[in-house]
């Protein structure tokens, strides 16, 4: 079956570029089952390829980086760091290979190594974005007077491009591409407009899909890259809810919302004995659901430094991975926080897209918890507690608040794309960079590149 038949059923012409705001906000998650239609496809072979991309460094290459800060580093030291998980490696095809960012991560995770690095390099908050104090304080002030609890909007015009390598797909074959697009069903994102696309025919995903996409197709040409692009604009608002952790919160445990968002999710939201015991221990003595959630928020912030992450599709259970390895990036610590909350009966869900702080535009993940008095409220676990905080409201701004430099694409993780993808996604958990495939299979990240540009 040729991929290009998909567009005939779903086509939206370029005349319908302006997105219409929608009111539906709660997206019911749908289990994503990796069952490709091509019988010759093998997930084991696919996973092997993905792992080879992530684990690409040799022991000598790792030592070469470490010697910049520890000139007399020994193999015994490397062995110890490997045992603790601070230096990530695994045996592939009978050879020990290291995660491509294992050496830099060592100096983020290990406190003594971090101290040695700081003596040579200019100290900084490695891997963390610069929070705009003026923005968060303006959001707090304006949100307190807003019915929607939002404030200090920022306008963004974005050009997003995916470029597939020349000859990654045979000449004449149809390349299918899903690009990220701002959601139109969340209060913090308004006036979303799709301004242009590289292809005259495209498909916008309905907002009852967890992943917001623009879908396009293009024939591959020999010796030439296959390029897909879009340009759009939107207004992003910060949000802040002054959460009273002492307030008694009563949930309707019979509602679909409660049942959906306190349930386990495949792979990465599993209430293992470790998760249940940890959640109970962390929240012992906390009287209310919000008090419990804030305890978890602070504990995760205190105990898991940021480190560059391998691809999520190569990890069986992300919260377990974070607990075992004592570090995590934004999506990893977010999934840990959300899973702990759900295990205690606190409704929570994943949310992600991009952070658009000037000069620091990048992928980013966070979450939301449900508070009956307010609805869904944001929690950015990886932003945690700001260094500039001068009072309790500023300390816990990101527990119930979020800044204005965001682009929301996803209201959940690991859900189907629209139209349906025929092969497992390159990113089976999150959706931010986009996805590309053809009739012969998925195109992994080593076959294409993405680019997000803020148009001035």
GROMACS .gro file of C-alpha atoms in nm:
model
  456
    1UNK     CA    1   0.000   0.000   0.000
    2UNK     CA    2   0.153   0.330  -0.104
    3UNK     CA    3   0.175   0.599   0.162
    4UNK     CA    4   0.036   0.871  -0.063
    5UNK     CA    5  -0.319   0.735  -0.042
    6UNK     CA    6  -0.350   0.889   0.305
    7UNK     CA    7  -0.374   1.245   0.188
    8UNK     CA    8  -0.666   1.181  -0.045
    9UNK     CA    9  -0.897   1.113   0.249
   10UNK     CA   10  -0.779   1.386   0.482
   11UNK     CA   11  -0.664   1.673   0.263
   12UNK     CA   12  -0.707   2.031   0.382
   13UNK     CA   13  -0.612   2.289   0.122
   14UNK     CA   14  -0.387   2.587   0.192
   15UNK     CA   15  -0.685   2.822   0.197
   16UNK     CA   16  -0.777   2.692   0.544
   17UNK     CA   17  -0.463   2.806   0.720
   18UNK     CA   18  -0.605   2.993   1.019
   19UNK     CA   19  -0.658   2.766   1.319
   20UNK     CA   20  -0.991   2.795   1.499
   21UNK     CA   21  -0.979   2.797   1.878
   22UNK     CA   22  -1.146   2.497   2.034
   23UNK     CA   23  -1.286   2.444   2.381
   24UNK     CA   24  -1.205   2.080   2.451
   25UNK     CA   25  -0.921   2.065   2.702
   26UNK     CA   26  -0.905   1.722   2.862
   27UNK     CA   27  -0.759   1.476   2.613
   28UNK     CA   28  -0.829   1.111   2.689
   29UNK     CA   29  -0.510   0.911   2.641
   30UNK     CA   30  -0.511   0.624   2.394
   31UNK     CA   31  -0.267   0.338   2.432
   32UNK     CA   32  -0.002   0.346   2.161
   33UNK     CA   33   0.067  -0.007   2.041
   34UNK     CA   34   0.375  -0.057   1.827
   35UNK     CA   35   0.230  -0.297   1.571
   36UNK     CA   36   0.364  -0.203   1.226
   37UNK     CA   37   0.195  -0.344   0.921
   38UNK     CA   38   0.518  -0.457   0.752
   39UNK     CA   39   0.568  -0.821   0.861
   40UNK     CA   40   0.941  -0.798   0.789
   41UNK     CA   41   0.983  -0.520   1.043
   42UNK     CA   42   1.165  -0.614   1.366
   43UNK     CA   43   1.149  -0.394   1.677
   44UNK     CA   44   1.458  -0.574   1.809
   45UNK     CA   45   1.659  -0.469   1.503
   46UNK     CA   46   1.515  -0.117   1.524
   47UNK     CA   47   1.605  -0.090   1.893
   48UNK     CA   48   1.955  -0.215   1.819
   49UNK     CA   49   2.000   0.066   1.566
   50UNK     CA   50   1.870   0.322   1.813
   51UNK     CA   51   2.105   0.201   2.087
   52UNK     CA   52   2.404   0.216   1.852
   53UNK     CA   53   2.317   0.581   1.784
   54UNK     CA   54   2.299   0.662   2.155
   55UNK     CA   55   2.593   0.450   2.272
   56UNK     CA   56   2.859   0.565   2.027
   57UNK     CA   57   3.164   0.644   2.243
   58UNK     CA   58   3.457   0.419   2.327
   59UNK     CA   59   3.623   0.399   2.668
   60UNK     CA   60   3.924   0.589   2.536
   61UNK     CA   61   3.705   0.871   2.402
   62UNK     CA   62   3.536   0.897   2.743
   63UNK     CA   63   3.871   0.906   2.922
   64UNK     CA   64   3.995   1.176   2.684
   65UNK     CA   65   3.708   1.406   2.789
   66UNK     CA   66   3.747   1.328   3.160
   67UNK     CA   67   4.124   1.398   3.148
   68UNK     CA   68   4.049   1.764   3.074
   69UNK     CA   69   3.938   1.792   3.437
   70UNK     CA   70   4.099   1.485   3.598
   71UNK     CA   71   4.433   1.434   3.416
   72UNK     CA   72   4.529   1.122   3.613
   73UNK     CA   73   4.191   0.945   3.590
   74UNK     CA   74   4.223   0.566   3.624
   75UNK     CA   75   4.034   0.271   3.484
   76UNK     CA   76   3.939   0.181   3.840
   77UNK     CA   77   3.766   0.518   3.880
   78UNK     CA   78   3.577   0.462   3.555
   79UNK     CA   79   3.469   0.119   3.678
   80UNK     CA   80   3.333   0.271   4.000
   81UNK     CA   81   3.140   0.540   3.812
   82UNK     CA   82   2.996   0.273   3.586
   83UNK     CA   83   2.875   0.072   3.886
   84UNK     CA   84   2.693   0.374   4.032
   85UNK     CA   85   2.537   0.459   3.695
   86UNK     CA   86   2.712   0.797   3.687
   87UNK     CA   87   2.899   0.690   3.372
   88UNK     CA   88   2.640   0.530   3.148
   89UNK     CA   89   2.747   0.238   2.930
   90UNK     CA   90   2.626  -0.099   2.804
   91UNK     CA   91   2.757  -0.393   2.608
   92UNK     CA   92   2.638  -0.398   2.246
   93UNK     CA   93   2.749  -0.670   2.005
   94UNK     CA   94   2.998  -0.789   2.265
   95UNK     CA   95   3.166  -0.448   2.302
   96UNK     CA   96   3.133  -0.199   2.585
   97UNK     CA   97   3.002   0.128   2.446
   98UNK     CA   98   2.932   0.454   2.628
   99UNK     CA   99   2.639   0.692   2.594
  100UNK     CA  100   2.755   0.977   2.371
  101UNK     CA  101   2.705   1.228   2.655
  102UNK     CA  102   2.824   0.995   2.933
  103UNK     CA  103   3.142   1.192   3.006
  104UNK     CA  104   2.977   1.540   3.022
  105UNK     CA  105   2.697   1.386   3.231
  106UNK     CA  106   2.948   1.256   3.486
  107UNK     CA  107   3.036   1.616   3.569
  108UNK     CA  108   2.668   1.700   3.615
  109UNK     CA  109   2.579   1.399   3.831
  110UNK     CA  110   2.885   1.335   4.049
  111UNK     CA  111   2.931   1.617   4.302
  112UNK     CA  112   3.309   1.584   4.329
  113UNK     CA  113   3.350   1.579   3.951
  114UNK     CA  114   3.122   1.882   3.925
  115UNK     CA  115   3.340   2.063   4.179
  116UNK     CA  116   3.656   1.986   3.980
  117UNK     CA  117   3.496   2.104   3.657
  118UNK     CA  118   3.375   2.425   3.822
  119UNK     CA  119   3.733   2.507   3.927
  120UNK     CA  120   3.836   2.518   3.563
  121UNK     CA  121   3.521   2.632   3.384
  122UNK     CA  122   3.300   2.932   3.449
  123UNK     CA  123   3.030   2.816   3.693
  124UNK     CA  124   2.683   2.793   3.547
  125UNK     CA  125   2.355   2.613   3.576
  126UNK     CA  126   2.441   2.343   3.324
  127UNK     CA  127   2.141   2.223   3.128
  128UNK     CA  128   1.902   2.468   3.291
  129UNK     CA  129   1.730   2.755   3.118
  130UNK     CA  130   1.757   3.108   3.249
  131UNK     CA  131   1.424   3.183   3.416
  132UNK     CA  132   1.303   3.536   3.350
  133UNK     CA  133   1.223   3.682   3.693
  134UNK     CA  134   1.045   3.978   3.541
  135UNK     CA  135   0.815   3.744   3.349
  136UNK     CA  136   0.726   3.511   3.635
  137UNK     CA  137   0.655   3.804   3.866
  138UNK     CA  138   0.441   3.973   3.599
  139UNK     CA  139   0.255   3.645   3.544
  140UNK     CA  140   0.183   3.617   3.917
  141UNK     CA  141   0.057   3.974   3.936
  142UNK     CA  142  -0.164   3.953   3.627
  143UNK     CA  143  -0.288   3.598   3.682
  144UNK     CA  144  -0.415   3.689   4.028
  145UNK     CA  145  -0.662   3.925   3.856
  146UNK     CA  146  -0.747   3.698   3.562
  147UNK     CA  147  -1.042   3.461   3.549
  148UNK     CA  148  -0.829   3.214   3.353
  149UNK     CA  149  -0.532   3.271   3.586
  150UNK     CA  150  -0.307   3.369   3.294
  151UNK     CA  151  -0.093   3.673   3.221
  152UNK     CA  152   0.201   3.851   3.052
  153UNK     CA  153   0.148   3.715   2.698
  154UNK     CA  154   0.433   3.686   2.448
  155UNK     CA  155   0.382   3.673   2.071
  156UNK     CA  156   0.582   3.423   1.868
  157UNK     CA  157   0.621   3.363   1.499
  158UNK     CA  158   0.792   3.033   1.429
  159UNK     CA  159   0.938   2.868   1.122
  160UNK     CA  160   0.984   2.494   1.163
  161UNK     CA  161   1.171   2.274   0.912
  162UNK     CA  162   1.248   1.906   0.873
  163UNK     CA  163   1.515   1.813   0.619
  164UNK     CA  164   1.550   1.448   0.516
  165UNK     CA  165   1.894   1.349   0.391
  166UNK     CA  166   1.941   1.299   0.017
  167UNK     CA  167   1.868   0.941  -0.092
  168UNK     CA  168   1.740   0.837   0.252
  169UNK     CA  169   1.429   0.736   0.055
  170UNK     CA  170   1.442   0.594  -0.302
  171UNK     CA  171   1.356   0.832  -0.583
  172UNK     CA  172   0.985   0.858  -0.653
  173UNK     CA  173   0.876   0.715  -0.318
  174UNK     CA  174   0.641   0.919  -0.100
  175UNK     CA  175   0.785   1.060   0.221
  176UNK     CA  176   0.528   1.110   0.500
  177UNK     CA  177   0.602   1.379   0.757
  178UNK     CA  178   0.436   1.500   1.080
  179UNK     CA  179   0.545   1.846   1.205
  180UNK     CA  180   0.471   1.989   1.553
  181UNK     CA  181   0.201   2.257   1.574
  182UNK     CA  182   0.080   2.467   1.871
  183UNK     CA  183  -0.240   2.338   2.030
  184UNK     CA  184  -0.558   2.543   2.002
  185UNK     CA  185  -0.744   2.388   2.298
  186UNK     CA  186  -0.545   2.516   2.597
  187UNK     CA  187  -0.618   2.847   2.776
  188UNK     CA  188  -0.250   2.947   2.782
  189UNK     CA  189  -0.222   2.947   2.402
  190UNK     CA  190  -0.432   3.183   2.191
  191UNK     CA  191  -0.459   3.323   1.836
  192UNK     CA  192  -0.286   3.022   1.678
  193UNK     CA  193  -0.247   3.074   1.303
  194UNK     CA  194  -0.083   2.848   1.048
  195UNK     CA  195   0.059   3.097   0.799
  196UNK     CA  196   0.225   2.880   0.534
  197UNK     CA  197   0.337   2.528   0.451
  198UNK     CA  198   0.596   2.393   0.209
  199UNK     CA  199   0.335   2.164   0.051
  200UNK     CA  200   0.000   2.298  -0.082
  201UNK     CA  201  -0.187   2.003   0.069
  202UNK     CA  202  -0.166   1.927   0.438
  203UNK     CA  203  -0.363   1.779   0.727
  204UNK     CA  204  -0.420   1.936   1.070
  205UNK     CA  205  -0.480   1.692   1.353
  206UNK     CA  206  -0.807   1.726   1.548
  207UNK     CA  207  -0.761   1.861   1.899
  208UNK     CA  208  -0.896   1.542   2.056
  209UNK     CA  209  -0.563   1.389   1.958
  210UNK     CA  210  -0.295   1.424   2.225
  211UNK     CA  211  -0.029   1.527   1.971
  212UNK     CA  212  -0.089   1.841   1.764
  213UNK     CA  213   0.051   1.798   1.415
  214UNK     CA  214   0.059   1.920   1.058
  215UNK     CA  215   0.092   1.629   0.815
  216UNK     CA  216   0.242   1.655   0.465
  217UNK     CA  217   0.373   1.430   0.189
  218UNK     CA  218   0.640   1.477  -0.078
  219UNK     CA  219   0.806   1.261  -0.344
  220UNK     CA  220   1.176   1.191  -0.292
  221UNK     CA  221   1.413   1.311  -0.563
  222UNK     CA  222   1.747   1.145  -0.630
  223UNK     CA  223   2.045   1.328  -0.479
  224UNK     CA  224   1.828   1.598  -0.317
  225UNK     CA  225   1.711   1.648   0.041
  226UNK     CA  226   1.337   1.621   0.103
  227UNK     CA  227   1.229   1.934   0.290
  228UNK     CA  228   0.908   2.000   0.483
  229UNK     CA  229   0.839   2.334   0.650
  230UNK     CA  230   0.567   2.539   0.813
  231UNK     CA  231   0.534   2.888   0.953
  232UNK     CA  232   0.290   2.983   1.226
  233UNK     CA  233   0.226   3.236   1.500
  234UNK     CA  234   0.055   3.235   1.837
  235UNK     CA  235   0.031   3.414   2.170
  236UNK     CA  236   0.170   3.232   2.473
  237UNK     CA  237   0.052   3.322   2.823
  238UNK     CA  238   0.207   3.236   3.154
  239UNK     CA  239  -0.018   3.093   3.424
  240UNK     CA  240  -0.017   3.092   3.801
  241UNK     CA  241  -0.246   2.942   4.062
  242UNK     CA  242  -0.174   3.032   4.424
  243UNK     CA  243  -0.229   2.679   4.553
  244UNK     CA  244  -0.330   2.640   4.916
  245UNK     CA  245  -0.172   2.311   5.013
  246UNK     CA  246  -0.368   2.307   5.339
  247UNK     CA  247  -0.704   2.321   5.159
  248UNK     CA  248  -0.906   2.003   5.158
  249UNK     CA  249  -0.935   1.882   4.799
  250UNK     CA  250  -1.220   1.643   4.724
  251UNK     CA  251  -1.215   1.447   4.400
  252UNK     CA  252  -1.510   1.283   4.232
  253UNK     CA  253  -1.354   0.938   4.220
  254UNK     CA  254  -1.637   0.810   3.998
  255UNK     CA  255  -1.567   1.058   3.717
  256UNK     CA  256  -1.399   0.958   3.391
  257UNK     CA  257  -1.141   1.230   3.442
  258UNK     CA  258  -1.038   1.092   3.781
  259UNK     CA  259  -1.027   0.732   3.662
  260UNK     CA  260  -0.826   0.821   3.351
  261UNK     CA  261  -0.567   1.045   3.513
  262UNK     CA  262  -0.504   0.837   3.824
  263UNK     CA  263  -0.458   0.516   3.627
  264UNK     CA  264  -0.140   0.346   3.516
  265UNK     CA  265  -0.014   0.406   3.163
  266UNK     CA  266   0.178   0.163   2.947
  267UNK     CA  267   0.553   0.147   3.015
  268UNK     CA  268   0.620   0.473   3.190
  269UNK     CA  269   0.344   0.524   3.447
  270UNK     CA  270   0.350   0.193   3.632
  271UNK     CA  271   0.273   0.169   4.003
  272UNK     CA  272   0.554  -0.068   4.090
  273UNK     CA  273   0.612  -0.165   4.456
  274UNK     CA  274   0.905   0.077   4.451
  275UNK     CA  275   0.685   0.365   4.331
  276UNK     CA  276   0.406   0.292   4.580
  277UNK     CA  277   0.644   0.261   4.876
  278UNK     CA  278   0.832   0.577   4.777
  279UNK     CA  279   0.513   0.779   4.735
  280UNK     CA  280   0.388   0.671   5.077
  281UNK     CA  281   0.722   0.746   5.245
  282UNK     CA  282   0.759   1.090   5.089
  283UNK     CA  283   0.407   1.201   5.181
  284UNK     CA  284   0.380   1.054   5.529
  285UNK     CA  285   0.207   1.310   5.751
  286UNK     CA  286   0.093   1.529   5.460
  287UNK     CA  287  -0.276   1.593   5.517
  288UNK     CA  288  -0.400   1.694   5.171
  289UNK     CA  289  -0.343   1.587   4.809
  290UNK     CA  290  -0.177   1.921   4.727
  291UNK     CA  291   0.053   1.896   5.026
  292UNK     CA  292   0.154   1.549   4.908
  293UNK     CA  293   0.214   1.667   4.552
  294UNK     CA  294   0.430   1.957   4.671
  295UNK     CA  295   0.635   1.723   4.889
  296UNK     CA  296   0.705   1.509   4.582
  297UNK     CA  297   0.788   1.819   4.374
  298UNK     CA  298   1.049   1.937   4.625
  299UNK     CA  299   1.199   1.592   4.677
  300UNK     CA  300   1.250   1.535   4.304
  301UNK     CA  301   1.397   1.885   4.268
  302UNK     CA  302   1.637   1.823   4.558
  303UNK     CA  303   1.760   1.481   4.450
  304UNK     CA  304   1.781   1.450   4.072
  305UNK     CA  305   2.026   1.677   3.887
  306UNK     CA  306   1.969   1.747   3.520
  307UNK     CA  307   2.166   1.531   3.277
  308UNK     CA  308   2.149   1.483   2.902
  309UNK     CA  309   1.916   1.194   2.822
  310UNK     CA  310   1.939   0.907   2.579
  311UNK     CA  311   1.639   0.856   2.353
  312UNK     CA  312   1.327   0.771   2.551
  313UNK     CA  313   1.235   0.488   2.312
  314UNK     CA  314   1.537   0.292   2.439
  315UNK     CA  315   1.423   0.301   2.805
  316UNK     CA  316   1.172   0.043   2.932
  317UNK     CA  317   1.043   0.242   3.231
  318UNK     CA  318   1.154   0.605   3.262
  319UNK     CA  319   1.065   0.671   3.630
  320UNK     CA  320   1.247   0.350   3.730
  321UNK     CA  321   1.544   0.464   3.520
  322UNK     CA  322   1.554   0.800   3.702
  323UNK     CA  323   1.541   0.633   4.043
  324UNK     CA  324   1.811   0.382   3.951
  325UNK     CA  325   2.047   0.635   3.791
  326UNK     CA  326   1.987   0.933   4.022
  327UNK     CA  327   1.944   1.191   3.745
  328UNK     CA  328   1.704   1.290   3.470
  329UNK     CA  329   1.621   1.545   3.204
  330UNK     CA  330   1.295   1.743   3.194
  331UNK     CA  331   1.070   1.467   3.060
  332UNK     CA  332   1.223   1.200   3.281
  333UNK     CA  333   1.177   1.385   3.612
  334UNK     CA  334   0.830   1.496   3.496
  335UNK     CA  335   0.723   1.135   3.439
  336UNK     CA  336   0.858   1.043   3.783
  337UNK     CA  337   0.661   1.325   3.948
  338UNK     CA  338   0.341   1.242   3.759
  339UNK     CA  339   0.364   0.870   3.833
  340UNK     CA  340   0.414   0.929   4.205
  341UNK     CA  341   0.114   1.165   4.206
  342UNK     CA  342  -0.111   0.923   4.018
  343UNK     CA  343  -0.017   0.638   4.251
  344UNK     CA  344  -0.158   0.848   4.538
  345UNK     CA  345  -0.483   0.925   4.356
  346UNK     CA  346  -0.383   1.274   4.241
  347UNK     CA  347  -0.490   1.327   3.877
  348UNK     CA  348  -0.194   1.422   3.661
  349UNK     CA  349  -0.091   1.421   3.296
  350UNK     CA  350   0.208   1.491   3.072
  351UNK     CA  351   0.241   1.807   2.866
  352UNK     CA  352   0.522   1.913   2.637
  353UNK     CA  353   0.643   2.111   2.339
  354UNK     CA  354   0.911   2.377   2.330
  355UNK     CA  355   1.057   2.638   2.561
  356UNK     CA  356   1.110   2.964   2.376
  357UNK     CA  357   1.323   3.168   2.614
  358UNK     CA  358   1.530   3.405   2.397
  359UNK     CA  359   1.851   3.236   2.286
  360UNK     CA  360   1.760   2.912   2.464
  361UNK     CA  361   1.485   2.772   2.242
  362UNK     CA  362   1.466   2.395   2.283
  363UNK     CA  363   1.249   2.090   2.346
  364UNK     CA  364   1.086   2.084   2.687
  365UNK     CA  365   0.847   1.873   2.898
  366UNK     CA  366   0.639   1.949   3.205
  367UNK     CA  367   0.305   1.832   3.347
  368UNK     CA  368  -0.027   1.930   3.498
  369UNK     CA  369  -0.220   1.819   3.804
  370UNK     CA  370  -0.593   1.850   3.848
  371UNK     CA  371  -0.732   2.063   4.130
  372UNK     CA  372  -1.115   2.070   4.140
  373UNK     CA  373  -1.120   2.434   4.249
  374UNK     CA  374  -0.910   2.544   3.952
  375UNK     CA  375  -0.904   2.269   3.690
  376UNK     CA  376  -0.571   2.168   3.536
  377UNK     CA  377  -0.274   2.360   3.676
  378UNK     CA  378   0.084   2.344   3.543
  379UNK     CA  379   0.381   2.194   3.724
  380UNK     CA  380   0.728   2.225   3.572
  381UNK     CA  381   0.933   1.974   3.768
  382UNK     CA  382   1.264   2.038   3.593
  383UNK     CA  383   1.247   2.416   3.641
  384UNK     CA  384   1.188   2.338   4.007
  385UNK     CA  385   1.263   2.602   4.266
  386UNK     CA  386   1.408   2.926   4.119
  387UNK     CA  387   1.736   3.051   4.262
  388UNK     CA  388   1.599   3.407   4.277
  389UNK     CA  389   1.297   3.321   4.494
  390UNK     CA  390   1.244   3.563   4.782
  391UNK     CA  391   0.924   3.422   4.934
  392UNK     CA  392   0.717   3.104   4.934
  393UNK     CA  393   0.505   3.205   4.635
  394UNK     CA  394   0.816   3.260   4.423
  395UNK     CA  395   0.979   2.945   4.564
  396UNK     CA  396   0.690   2.731   4.444
  397UNK     CA  397   0.600   2.929   4.133
  398UNK     CA  398   0.652   2.626   3.909
  399UNK     CA  399   0.429   2.416   4.132
  400UNK     CA  400   0.105   2.562   4.000
  401UNK     CA  401   0.259   2.811   3.760
  402UNK     CA  402   0.449   2.837   3.435
  403UNK     CA  403   0.621   3.116   3.245
  404UNK     CA  404   0.512   3.266   2.913
  405UNK     CA  405   0.790   3.123   2.695
  406UNK     CA  406   0.619   2.800   2.595
  407UNK     CA  407   0.477   2.627   2.292
  408UNK     CA  408   0.235   2.350   2.389
  409UNK     CA  409   0.219   2.065   2.138
  410UNK     CA  410   0.121   1.761   2.348
  411UNK     CA  411  -0.137   1.693   2.617
  412UNK     CA  412  -0.012   1.340   2.681
  413UNK     CA  413   0.259   1.101   2.570
  414UNK     CA  414   0.283   0.796   2.345
  415UNK     CA  415  -0.054   0.839   2.172
  416UNK     CA  416  -0.145   0.788   1.803
  417UNK     CA  417  -0.062   1.047   1.539
  418UNK     CA  418  -0.314   1.177   1.284
  419UNK     CA  419  -0.328   1.035   1.026
  420UNK     CA  420  -0.196   0.708   1.169
  421UNK     CA  421   0.171   0.627   1.146
  422UNK     CA  422   0.246   0.282   1.006
  423UNK     CA  423   0.578   0.219   1.181
  424UNK     CA  424   0.694   0.287   1.539
  425UNK     CA  425   0.783   0.649   1.593
  426UNK     CA  426   1.142   0.765   1.625
  427UNK     CA  427   1.025   0.909   1.958
  428UNK     CA  428   0.773   0.661   2.096
  429UNK     CA  429   0.706   0.869   2.409
  430UNK     CA  430   0.722   1.241   2.337
  431UNK     CA  431   0.636   1.423   2.014
  432UNK     CA  432   0.830   1.742   1.948
  433UNK     CA  433   1.087   1.713   1.672
  434UNK     CA  434   0.840   1.552   1.432
  435UNK     CA  435   0.820   1.212   1.263
  436UNK     CA  436   0.908   1.086   0.915
  437UNK     CA  437   0.846   0.757   0.736
  438UNK     CA  438   0.794   0.602   0.394
  439UNK     CA  439   0.652   0.272   0.266
  440UNK     CA  440   0.982   0.100   0.351
  441UNK     CA  441   0.986   0.199   0.717
  442UNK     CA  442   1.041   0.471   0.974
  443UNK     CA  443   1.316   0.725   0.921
  444UNK     CA  444   1.511   0.757   1.245
  445UNK     CA  445   1.673   1.077   1.370
  446UNK     CA  446   2.004   0.996   1.200
  447UNK     CA  447   1.826   1.030   0.862
  448UNK     CA  448   1.693   1.383   0.909
  449UNK     CA  449   1.736   1.703   1.104
  450UNK     CA  450   1.495   1.953   1.254
  451UNK     CA  451   1.521   2.329   1.293
  452UNK     CA  452   1.308   2.570   1.493
  453UNK     CA  453   1.351   2.939   1.416
  454UNK     CA  454   1.189   3.232   1.594
  455UNK     CA  455   1.111   3.475   1.312
  456UNK     CA  456   1.194   3.829   1.417
   0.00000   0.00000   0.00000
